[in-house]
Coordinates of C-alpha atoms and ligand atoms in Angstrom, one line a residue:
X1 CA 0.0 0.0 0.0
X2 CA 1.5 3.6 -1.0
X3 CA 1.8 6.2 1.9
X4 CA -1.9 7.3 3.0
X5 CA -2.8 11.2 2.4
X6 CA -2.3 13.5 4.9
X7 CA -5.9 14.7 6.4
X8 CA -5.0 18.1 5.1
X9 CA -5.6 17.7 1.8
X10 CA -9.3 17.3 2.6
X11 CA -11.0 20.6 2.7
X12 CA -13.0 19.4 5.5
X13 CA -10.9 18.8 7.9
X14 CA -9.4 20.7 10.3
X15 CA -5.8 21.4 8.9
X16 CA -7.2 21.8 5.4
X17 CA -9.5 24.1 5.5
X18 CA -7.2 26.0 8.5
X19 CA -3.7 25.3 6.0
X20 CA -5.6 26.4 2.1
X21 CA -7.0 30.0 3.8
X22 CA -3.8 30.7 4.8
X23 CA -2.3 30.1 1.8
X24 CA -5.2 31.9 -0.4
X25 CA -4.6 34.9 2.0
X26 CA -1.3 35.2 1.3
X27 CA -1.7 34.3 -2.5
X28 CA -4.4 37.2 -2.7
X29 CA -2.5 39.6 -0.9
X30 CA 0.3 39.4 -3.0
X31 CA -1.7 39.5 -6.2
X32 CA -3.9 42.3 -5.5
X33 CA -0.4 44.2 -4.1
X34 CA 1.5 43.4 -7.3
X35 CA -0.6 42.1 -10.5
X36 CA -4.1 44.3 -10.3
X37 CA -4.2 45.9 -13.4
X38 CA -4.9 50.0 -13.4
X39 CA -8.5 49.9 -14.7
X40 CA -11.7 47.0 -13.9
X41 CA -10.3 45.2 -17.1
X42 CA -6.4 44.7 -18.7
X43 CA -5.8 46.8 -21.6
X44 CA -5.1 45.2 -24.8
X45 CA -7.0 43.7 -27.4
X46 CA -9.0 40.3 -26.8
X47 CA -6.1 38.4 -28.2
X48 CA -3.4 40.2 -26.8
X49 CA -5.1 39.8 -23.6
X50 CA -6.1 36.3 -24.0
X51 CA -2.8 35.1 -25.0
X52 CA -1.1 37.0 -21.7
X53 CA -3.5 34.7 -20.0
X54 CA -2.5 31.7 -22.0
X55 CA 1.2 32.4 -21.5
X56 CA 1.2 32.8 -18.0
X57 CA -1.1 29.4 -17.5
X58 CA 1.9 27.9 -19.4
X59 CA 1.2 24.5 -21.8
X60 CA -2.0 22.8 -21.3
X61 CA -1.0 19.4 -20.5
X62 CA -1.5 18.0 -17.3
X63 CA 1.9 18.3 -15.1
X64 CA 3.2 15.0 -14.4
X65 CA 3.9 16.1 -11.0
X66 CA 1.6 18.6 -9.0
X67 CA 3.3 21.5 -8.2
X68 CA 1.2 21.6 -4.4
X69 CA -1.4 23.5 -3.0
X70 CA 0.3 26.9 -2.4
X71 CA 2.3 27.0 -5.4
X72 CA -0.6 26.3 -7.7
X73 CA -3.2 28.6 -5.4
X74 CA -0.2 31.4 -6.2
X75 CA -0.2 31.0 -9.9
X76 CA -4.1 31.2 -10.2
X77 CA -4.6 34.0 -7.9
X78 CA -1.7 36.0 -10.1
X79 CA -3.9 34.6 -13.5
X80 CA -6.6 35.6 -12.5
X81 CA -6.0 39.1 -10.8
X82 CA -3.6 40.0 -13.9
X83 CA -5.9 38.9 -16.6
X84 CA -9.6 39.1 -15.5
X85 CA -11.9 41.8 -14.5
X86 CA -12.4 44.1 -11.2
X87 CA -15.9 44.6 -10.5
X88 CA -15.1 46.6 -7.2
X89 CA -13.8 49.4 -9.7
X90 CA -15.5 52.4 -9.8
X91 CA -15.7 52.2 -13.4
X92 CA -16.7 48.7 -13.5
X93 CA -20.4 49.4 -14.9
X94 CA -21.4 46.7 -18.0
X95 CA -23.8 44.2 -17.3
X96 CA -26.1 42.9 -14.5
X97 CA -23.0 41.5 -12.5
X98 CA -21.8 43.1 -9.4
X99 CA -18.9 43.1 -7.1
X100 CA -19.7 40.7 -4.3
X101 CA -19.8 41.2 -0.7
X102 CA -16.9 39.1 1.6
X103 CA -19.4 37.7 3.8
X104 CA -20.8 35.5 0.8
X105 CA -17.7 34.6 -0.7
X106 CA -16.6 33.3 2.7
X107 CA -19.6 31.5 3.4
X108 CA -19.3 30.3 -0.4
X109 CA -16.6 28.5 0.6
X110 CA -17.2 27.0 3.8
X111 CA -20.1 25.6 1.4
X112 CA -17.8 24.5 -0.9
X113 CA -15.7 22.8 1.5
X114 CA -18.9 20.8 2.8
X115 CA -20.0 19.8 -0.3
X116 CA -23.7 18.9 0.6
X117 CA -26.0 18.7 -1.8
X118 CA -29.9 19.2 -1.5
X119 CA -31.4 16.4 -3.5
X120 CA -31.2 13.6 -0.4
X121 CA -31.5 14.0 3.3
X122 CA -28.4 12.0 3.7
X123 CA -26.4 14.1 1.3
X124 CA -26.5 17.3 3.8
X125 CA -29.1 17.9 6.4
X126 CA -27.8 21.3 7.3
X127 CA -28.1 22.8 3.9
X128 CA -31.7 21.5 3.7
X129 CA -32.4 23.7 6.8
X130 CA -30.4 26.7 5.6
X131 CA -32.3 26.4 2.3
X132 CA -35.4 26.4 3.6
X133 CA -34.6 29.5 6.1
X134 CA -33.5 31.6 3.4
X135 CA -37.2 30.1 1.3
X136 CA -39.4 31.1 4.1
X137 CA -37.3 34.7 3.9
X138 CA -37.7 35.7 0.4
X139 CA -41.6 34.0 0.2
X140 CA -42.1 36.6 3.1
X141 CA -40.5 39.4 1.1
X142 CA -42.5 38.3 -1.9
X143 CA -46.0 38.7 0.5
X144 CA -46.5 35.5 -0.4
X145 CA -48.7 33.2 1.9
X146 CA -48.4 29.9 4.1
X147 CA -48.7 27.7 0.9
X148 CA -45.3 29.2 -0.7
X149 CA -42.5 27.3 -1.3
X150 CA -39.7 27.7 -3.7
X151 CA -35.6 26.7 -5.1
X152 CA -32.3 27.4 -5.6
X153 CA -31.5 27.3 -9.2
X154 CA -28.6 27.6 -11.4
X155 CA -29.2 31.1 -12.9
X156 CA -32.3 33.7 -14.1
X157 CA -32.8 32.2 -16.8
X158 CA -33.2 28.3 -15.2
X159 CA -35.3 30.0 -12.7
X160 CA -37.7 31.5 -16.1
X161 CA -37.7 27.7 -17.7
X162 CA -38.8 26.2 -14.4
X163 CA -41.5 29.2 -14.2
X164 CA -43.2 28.2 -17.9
X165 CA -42.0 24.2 -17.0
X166 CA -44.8 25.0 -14.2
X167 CA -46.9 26.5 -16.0
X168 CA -46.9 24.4 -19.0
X169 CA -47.7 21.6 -16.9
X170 CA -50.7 23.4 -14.6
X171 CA -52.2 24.2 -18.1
X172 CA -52.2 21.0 -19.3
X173 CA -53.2 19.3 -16.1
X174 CA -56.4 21.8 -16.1
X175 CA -57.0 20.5 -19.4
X176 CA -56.7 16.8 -18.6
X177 CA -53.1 15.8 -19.6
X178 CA -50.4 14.8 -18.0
X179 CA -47.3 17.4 -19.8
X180 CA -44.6 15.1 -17.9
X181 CA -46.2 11.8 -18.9
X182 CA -47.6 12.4 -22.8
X183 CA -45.4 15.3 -23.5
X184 CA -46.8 18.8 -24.8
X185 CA -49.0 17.3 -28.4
X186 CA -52.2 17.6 -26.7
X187 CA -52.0 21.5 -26.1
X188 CA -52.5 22.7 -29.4
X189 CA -51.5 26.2 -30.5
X190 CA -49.3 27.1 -26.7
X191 CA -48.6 30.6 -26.1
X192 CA -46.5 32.8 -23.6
X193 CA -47.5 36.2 -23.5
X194 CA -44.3 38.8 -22.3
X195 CA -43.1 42.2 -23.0
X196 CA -41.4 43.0 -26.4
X197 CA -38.8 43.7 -23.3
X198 CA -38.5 40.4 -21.7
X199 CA -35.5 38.4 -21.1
X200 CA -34.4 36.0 -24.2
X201 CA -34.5 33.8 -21.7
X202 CA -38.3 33.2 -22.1
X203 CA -38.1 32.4 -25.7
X204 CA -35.3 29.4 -25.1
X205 CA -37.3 28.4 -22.1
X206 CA -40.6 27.9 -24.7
X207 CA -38.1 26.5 -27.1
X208 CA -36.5 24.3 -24.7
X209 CA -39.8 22.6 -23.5
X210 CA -41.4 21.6 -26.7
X211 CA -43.6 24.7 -26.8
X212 CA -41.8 26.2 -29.9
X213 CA -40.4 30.1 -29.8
X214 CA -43.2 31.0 -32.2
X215 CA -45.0 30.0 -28.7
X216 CA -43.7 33.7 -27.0
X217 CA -46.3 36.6 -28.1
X218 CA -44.3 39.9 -27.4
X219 CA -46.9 42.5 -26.1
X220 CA -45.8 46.0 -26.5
X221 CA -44.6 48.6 -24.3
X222 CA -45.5 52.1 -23.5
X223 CA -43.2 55.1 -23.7
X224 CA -41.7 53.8 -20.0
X225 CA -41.1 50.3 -21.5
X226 CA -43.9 48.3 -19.3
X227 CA -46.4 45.9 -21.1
X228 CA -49.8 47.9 -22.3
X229 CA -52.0 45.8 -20.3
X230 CA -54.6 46.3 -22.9
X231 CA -52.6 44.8 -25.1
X232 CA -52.5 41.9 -23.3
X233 CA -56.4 41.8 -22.4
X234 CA -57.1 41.9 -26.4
X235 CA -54.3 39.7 -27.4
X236 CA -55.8 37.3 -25.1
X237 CA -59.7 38.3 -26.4
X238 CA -58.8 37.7 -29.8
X239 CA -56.7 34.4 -29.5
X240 CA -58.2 31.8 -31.7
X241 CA -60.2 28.3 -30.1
X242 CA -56.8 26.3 -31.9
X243 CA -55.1 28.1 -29.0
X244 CA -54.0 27.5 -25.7
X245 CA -53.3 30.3 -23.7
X246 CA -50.7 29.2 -21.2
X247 CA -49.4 31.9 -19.2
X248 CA -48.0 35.9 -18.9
X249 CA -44.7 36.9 -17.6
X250 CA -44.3 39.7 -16.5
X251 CA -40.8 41.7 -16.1
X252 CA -40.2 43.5 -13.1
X253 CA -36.8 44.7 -13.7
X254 CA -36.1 44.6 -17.7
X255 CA -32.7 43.8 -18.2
X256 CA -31.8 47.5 -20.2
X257 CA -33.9 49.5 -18.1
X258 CA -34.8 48.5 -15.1
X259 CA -38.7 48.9 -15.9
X260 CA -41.5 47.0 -14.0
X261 CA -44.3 45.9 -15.9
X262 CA -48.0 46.7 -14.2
X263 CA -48.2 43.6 -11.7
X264 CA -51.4 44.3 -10.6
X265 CA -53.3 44.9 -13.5
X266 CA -51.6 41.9 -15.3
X267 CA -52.6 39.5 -12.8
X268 CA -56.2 40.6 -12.8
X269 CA -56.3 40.4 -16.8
X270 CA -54.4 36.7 -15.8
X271 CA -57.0 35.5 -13.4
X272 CA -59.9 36.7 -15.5
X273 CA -58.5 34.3 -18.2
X274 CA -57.2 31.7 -16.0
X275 CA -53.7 31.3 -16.7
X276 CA -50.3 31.5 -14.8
X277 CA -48.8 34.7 -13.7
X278 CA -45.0 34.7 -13.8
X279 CA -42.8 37.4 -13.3
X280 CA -38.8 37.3 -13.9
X281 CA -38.1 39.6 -11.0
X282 CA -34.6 38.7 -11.9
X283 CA -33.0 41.8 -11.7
X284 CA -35.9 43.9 -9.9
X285 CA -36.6 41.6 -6.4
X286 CA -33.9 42.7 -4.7
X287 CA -35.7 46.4 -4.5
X288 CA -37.8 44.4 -1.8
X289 CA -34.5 45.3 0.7
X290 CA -35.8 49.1 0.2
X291 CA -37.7 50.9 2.3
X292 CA -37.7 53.6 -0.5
X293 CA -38.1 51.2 -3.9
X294 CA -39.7 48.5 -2.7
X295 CA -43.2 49.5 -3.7
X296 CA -42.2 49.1 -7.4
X297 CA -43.1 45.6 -6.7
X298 CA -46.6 46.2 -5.7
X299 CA -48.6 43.1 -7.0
X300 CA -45.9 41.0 -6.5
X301 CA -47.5 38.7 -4.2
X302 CA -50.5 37.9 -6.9
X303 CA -48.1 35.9 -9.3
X304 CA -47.9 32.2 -9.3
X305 CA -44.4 32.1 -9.8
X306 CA -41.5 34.6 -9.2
X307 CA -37.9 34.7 -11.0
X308 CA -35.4 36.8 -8.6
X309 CA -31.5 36.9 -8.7
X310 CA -29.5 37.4 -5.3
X311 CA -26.5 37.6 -7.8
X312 CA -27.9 40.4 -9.7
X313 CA -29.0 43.3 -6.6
X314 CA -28.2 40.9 -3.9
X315 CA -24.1 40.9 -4.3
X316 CA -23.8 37.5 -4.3
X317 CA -21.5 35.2 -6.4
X318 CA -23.4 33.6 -9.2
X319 CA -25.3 32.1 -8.6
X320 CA -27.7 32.3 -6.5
X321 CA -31.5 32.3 -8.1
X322 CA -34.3 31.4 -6.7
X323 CA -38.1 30.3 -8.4
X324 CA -40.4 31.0 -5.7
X325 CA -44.2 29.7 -6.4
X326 CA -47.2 31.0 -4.4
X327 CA -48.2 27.1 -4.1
X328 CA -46.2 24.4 -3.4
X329 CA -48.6 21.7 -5.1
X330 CA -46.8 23.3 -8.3
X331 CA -43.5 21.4 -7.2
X332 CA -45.8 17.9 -8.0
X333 CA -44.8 18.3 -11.6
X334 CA -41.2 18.0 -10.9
X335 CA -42.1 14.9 -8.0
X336 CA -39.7 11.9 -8.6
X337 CA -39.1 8.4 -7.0
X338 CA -35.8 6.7 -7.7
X339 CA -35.0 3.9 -5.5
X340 CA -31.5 5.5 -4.4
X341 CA -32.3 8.5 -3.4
X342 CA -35.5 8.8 -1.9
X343 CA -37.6 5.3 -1.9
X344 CA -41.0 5.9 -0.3
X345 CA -40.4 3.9 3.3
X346 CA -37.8 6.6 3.6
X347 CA -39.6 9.4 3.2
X348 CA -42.2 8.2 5.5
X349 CA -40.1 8.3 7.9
X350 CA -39.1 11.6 7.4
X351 CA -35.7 10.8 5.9
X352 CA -36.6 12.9 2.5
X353 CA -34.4 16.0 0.7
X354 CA -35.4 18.5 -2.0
X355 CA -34.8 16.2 -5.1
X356 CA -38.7 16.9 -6.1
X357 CA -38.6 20.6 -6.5
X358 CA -35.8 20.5 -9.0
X359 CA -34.8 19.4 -12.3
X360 CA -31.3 18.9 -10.7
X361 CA -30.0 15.9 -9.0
X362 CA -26.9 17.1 -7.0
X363 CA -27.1 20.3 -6.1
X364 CA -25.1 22.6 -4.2
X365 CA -26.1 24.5 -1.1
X366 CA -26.2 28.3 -2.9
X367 CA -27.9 29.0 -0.1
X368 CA -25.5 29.2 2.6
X369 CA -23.6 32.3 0.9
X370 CA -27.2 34.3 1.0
X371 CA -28.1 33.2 4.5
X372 CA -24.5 34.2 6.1
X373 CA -25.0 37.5 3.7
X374 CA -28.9 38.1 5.3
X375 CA -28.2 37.5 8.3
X376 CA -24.9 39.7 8.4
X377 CA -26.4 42.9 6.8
X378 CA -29.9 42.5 7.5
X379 CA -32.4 44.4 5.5
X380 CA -31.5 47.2 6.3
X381 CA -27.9 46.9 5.2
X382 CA -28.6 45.4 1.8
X383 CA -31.6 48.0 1.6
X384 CA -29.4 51.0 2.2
X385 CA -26.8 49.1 -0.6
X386 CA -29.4 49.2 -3.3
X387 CA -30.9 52.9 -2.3
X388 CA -26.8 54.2 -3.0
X389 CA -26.9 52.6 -6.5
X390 CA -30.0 54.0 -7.4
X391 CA -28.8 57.0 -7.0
X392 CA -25.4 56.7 -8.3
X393 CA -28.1 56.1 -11.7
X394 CA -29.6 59.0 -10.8
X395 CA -26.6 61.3 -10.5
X396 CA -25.1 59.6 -13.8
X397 CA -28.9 60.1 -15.7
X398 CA -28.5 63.9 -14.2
X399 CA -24.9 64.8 -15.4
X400 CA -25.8 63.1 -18.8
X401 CA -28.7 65.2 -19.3
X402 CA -26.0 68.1 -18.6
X403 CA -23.8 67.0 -21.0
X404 CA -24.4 68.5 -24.4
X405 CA -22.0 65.6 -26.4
X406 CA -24.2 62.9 -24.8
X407 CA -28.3 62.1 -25.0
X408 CA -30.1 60.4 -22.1
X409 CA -32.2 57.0 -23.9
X410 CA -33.5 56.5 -20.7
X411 CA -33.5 57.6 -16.9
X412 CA -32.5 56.0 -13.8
X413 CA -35.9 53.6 -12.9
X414 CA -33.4 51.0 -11.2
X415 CA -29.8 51.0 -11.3
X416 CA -29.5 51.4 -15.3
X417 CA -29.2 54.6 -17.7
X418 CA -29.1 54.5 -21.6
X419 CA -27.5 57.3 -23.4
X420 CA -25.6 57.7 -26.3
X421 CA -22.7 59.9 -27.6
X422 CA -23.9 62.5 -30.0
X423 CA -22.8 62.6 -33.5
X424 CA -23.5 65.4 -36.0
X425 CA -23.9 63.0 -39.1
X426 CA -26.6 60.9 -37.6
X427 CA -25.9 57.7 -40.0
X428 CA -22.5 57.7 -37.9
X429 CA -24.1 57.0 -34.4
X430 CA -24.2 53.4 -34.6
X431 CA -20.5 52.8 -35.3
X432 CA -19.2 55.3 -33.2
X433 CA -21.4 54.1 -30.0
X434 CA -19.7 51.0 -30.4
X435 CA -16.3 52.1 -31.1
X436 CA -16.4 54.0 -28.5
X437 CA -16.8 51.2 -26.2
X438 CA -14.7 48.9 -27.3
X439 CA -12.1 51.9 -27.3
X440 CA -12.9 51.9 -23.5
X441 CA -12.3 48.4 -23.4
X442 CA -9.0 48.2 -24.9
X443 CA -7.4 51.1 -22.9
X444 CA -9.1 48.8 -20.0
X445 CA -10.2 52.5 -18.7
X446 CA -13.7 51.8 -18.1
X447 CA -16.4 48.7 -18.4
X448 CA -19.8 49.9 -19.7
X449 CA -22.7 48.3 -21.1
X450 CA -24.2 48.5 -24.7
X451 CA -27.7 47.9 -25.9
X452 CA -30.0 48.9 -29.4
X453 CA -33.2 51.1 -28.6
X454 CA -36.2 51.6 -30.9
X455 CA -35.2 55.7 -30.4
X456 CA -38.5 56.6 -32.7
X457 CA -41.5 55.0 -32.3
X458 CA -42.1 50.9 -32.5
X459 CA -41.1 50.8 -36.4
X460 CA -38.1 52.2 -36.2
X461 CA -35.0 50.2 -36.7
X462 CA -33.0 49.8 -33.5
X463 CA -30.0 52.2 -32.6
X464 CA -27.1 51.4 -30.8
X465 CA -27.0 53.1 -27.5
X466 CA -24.3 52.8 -24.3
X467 CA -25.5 51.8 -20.9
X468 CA -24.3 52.0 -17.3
X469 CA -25.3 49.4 -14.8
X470 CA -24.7 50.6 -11.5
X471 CA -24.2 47.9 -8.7
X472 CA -21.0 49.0 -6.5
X473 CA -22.5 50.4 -3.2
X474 CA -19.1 51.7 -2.0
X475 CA -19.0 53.9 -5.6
X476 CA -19.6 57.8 -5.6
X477 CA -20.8 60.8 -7.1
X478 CA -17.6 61.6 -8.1
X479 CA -16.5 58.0 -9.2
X480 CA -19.6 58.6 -11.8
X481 CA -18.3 61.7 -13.0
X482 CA -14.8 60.4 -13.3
X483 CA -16.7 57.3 -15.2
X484 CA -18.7 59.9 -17.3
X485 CA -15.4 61.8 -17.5
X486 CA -14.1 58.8 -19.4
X487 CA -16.6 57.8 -21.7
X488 CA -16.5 61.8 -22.8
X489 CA -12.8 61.5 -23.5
X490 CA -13.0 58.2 -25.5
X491 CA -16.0 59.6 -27.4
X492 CA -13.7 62.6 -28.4
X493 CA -10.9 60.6 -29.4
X494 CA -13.5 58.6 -31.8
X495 CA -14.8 61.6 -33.6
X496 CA -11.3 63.6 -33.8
X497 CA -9.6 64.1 -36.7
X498 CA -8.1 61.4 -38.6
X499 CA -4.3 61.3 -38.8
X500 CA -4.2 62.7 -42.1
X501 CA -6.9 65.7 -41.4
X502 CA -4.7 66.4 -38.6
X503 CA -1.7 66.2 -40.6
Ligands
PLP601 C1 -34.6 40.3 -16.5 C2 -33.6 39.1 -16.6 N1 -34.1 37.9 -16.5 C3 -33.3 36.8 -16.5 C4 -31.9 37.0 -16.7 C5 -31.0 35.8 -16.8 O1 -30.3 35.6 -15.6 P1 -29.0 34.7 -15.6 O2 -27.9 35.4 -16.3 O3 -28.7 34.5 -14.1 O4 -29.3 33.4 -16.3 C6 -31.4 38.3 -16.8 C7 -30.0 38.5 -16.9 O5 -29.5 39.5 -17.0 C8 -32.3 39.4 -16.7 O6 -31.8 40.6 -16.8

């Protein structure tokens, strides 16, 4: 028999965990002392910067011999500090992804080190509790009732495909079929209604259960980019008999510009016609911390099924979703028995996980990084986190409307603005906007956002416009300035003269 390991290089034990942390601390500190590069992302082009990554990884061959747990931790650390992104920059501001708070990223790791999953009582009683805590939590938040229940999921836009997976199934069970048994045949002519706005998540969710993307009926949007509600109330008067309404998401929180669709009269229009109320609340849920912005959400609590992203406003490592249903019985869809895991003496007797609310098998505790998170903040803390990014939007939407070289798209409703940088030929707009940010990207000054906007009316063709998402709670006014500051600059630098008009 060859030497046994020592316990140490088991996470979870006591020199392990005690021995790695150490050596990560000292790995980090080094890193973030030596290798942090001046702006939230290396300058150079993709390739250059790619290939600096490559380098420093050295071949891609597995080594013969390891070269041990500090060593390795050391050349990671310096990889990915040198060559990857810095969210907790000030002018870090592109997409829905924001720097993440110690606590979780702690606690993510203690999880990690655990590795429980959720599917079996026996695979990690602890995180069953700690899931459940942090379930009872945000069905509260939602004002949902006693019945509630809800899951972790990998991502918004799992969350959205177990939403219509739901309400596929209720639809079909109302109707006499069994979705998960006969497949989706029997409901002729499906259809999802959602904003124009929604997430493309909806349409590969529809696409992804047999429903077809021609099953998504966009509904349009008024000048503040929420559904028409009548829109939705005729679409769903005129719909022919060969078609089967099966439910309505609504957005609270569009992805661009932070709008809310009209929850309450959208679930009235849904429970006039019967069908499922969903609303992707990915982005907008975490406004529910907010004294201040959490009546946005009013109307919430009549959905049958909520979307919301602790790794969106929540500061949470991805990822931590969550589909939250106003009724557990909607879980029976997803109900399995596999003689493994949970045979039926065993969960008489008590001895039963989560495996029947998900489409996952093993499944990590996400969880514990929002529980340690909730319960080291509190509301109040996280509340008073997403009240100073709402108004670092609304300083940026102010200074913007200031600025004559730029044009506000759209004002602060969450934590986005969309502007563009003015050109005087107007055909020329669309391919400066995007130079311009990629120019930000090289110099790896400054990380915005970009998006396309119907700027005139619902026929127009789309126009490229620039966005900022704002999600760093330790940012200021003058960090948005200096941010505003840049994009200014760069936009000069497209529009200057050539080399040979300067010449
Ligand atoms: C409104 C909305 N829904 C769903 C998603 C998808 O979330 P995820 O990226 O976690 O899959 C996003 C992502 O930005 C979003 O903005």
């Amino acid at each position: 028999m060859p030497a046994p390991f020592p316990p140490s290089v088991l996470a979870h034990s006591r020199e392990g965990l005690i021995e790695v942390s150490a050596a990560l601390a000292e790995a980090v500190d080094t890193a973030l002392a030596t290798r942090r590069p001046a702006g939230p992302i290396p300058a150079g082009t993709p390739a250059d910067v790619l290939a600096a990554a490559a380098d420093d990884l050295g071949p891609a061959e597995l080594p013969a011999q390891g070269l041990g747990t500090k060593a390795a931790l050391q050349k990671l650390t310096s990889v990915l500090v040198e060559h990857g992104i810095d969210l907790s920059h000030p002018k870090a501001a592109a997409h829905l992804q924001p720097p993440v708070l110690s606590v979780a990223v702690a606690a993510d790791a203690l999880a990690s080190a655990g590795n429980a999953s959720l599917d079996t009582y026996d695979s990690g009683p602890s995180a069953i509790a700690v899931e459940r805590w942090l379930i009872r939590v945000l069905t509260g938040l939602a004002g949902f009732g006693e019945r509630a229940d809800g899951v972790l999921t990998p991502g918004g836009s799992l969350s959205n495909l177990l939403g219509v997976l739901l309400a596929r199934d209720a639809a079909a069970l109302s109707r006499g079929v069994n979705a998960r048994e006969d497949g989706v045949a029997a409901l002729s002519g499906p259809v999802v209604f959602c904003s124009e706005l929604a997430h493309f998540s909806v349409h590969r969710a529809c696409a992804a259960l047999g429903l077809g993307e021609s099953a998504v009926h966009p509904l349009p949007t008024d000048e503040h980019h929420r559904i028409r509600p009548e829109a939705l109330r005729k679409a769903l008067e005129e719909l022919g008999p060969d078609r089967t309404p099966l439910a309505v998401i609504a957005t609270a929180g569009t992805t661009d510009f932070g709008s809310i669709d009209p929850l309450p009269q959208i679930a009235e229009i849904a429970a006039d016609h019967g069908i499922w109320m969903h609303v992707d609340a990915a982005y907008g849920f975490g406004t529910l911390f907010s004294d201040r912005l959490g009546s946005k959400l009013a109307g919430l609590e009549l959905a049958d099924s909520v979307t919301l992203d602790l790794h969106k406003i929540g500061w949470l490592p991805a990822a931590t979703s969550v589909l939250l249903v106003s009724d557990t019985t909607a879980f029976t869809a997803l109900d399995r028995k596999v003689a493994y895991l949970n045979p039926a003496d065993d969960s008489e007797a008590g001895y039963d996980g989560l495996l029947g609310r998900s489409l996952q098998t093993t499944r990590r505790p996400d969880a514990v990084k929002a529980v340690a998170t909730m319960m080291a903040h509190g509301r109040a803390g996280l509340g008073r986190m997403i009240d100073t990014c709402h108004d670092l939007a609304r300083h940026a939407e102010q200074r913007i409307r200031r600025e004559a070289e730029l044009e506000l798209v759209s004002p602060a409703e969450l934590t986005t603005v969309v502007f563009r940088y003015r050109t005087a030929d107007p055909a020329l707009a669309d391919s400066l906007n995007g130079a311009l940010r990629r120019r930000l990207l090289e110099s790896g000054s400054a990380l915005i956002g970009r998006t396309e906007v119907r700027l005139d009316g619902p026929d127009a063709p789309e126009s490229v416009c620039l966005k900022f998402t704002l999600l760093n709670p330790t940012a200021t006014a003058e960090d948005i300035d200096g941010l505003i500051d840049t994009v200014l600059e760069a936009g000069r630098d497209c529009t200057g003269p050539t080399e040979e008009e300067a010449a």
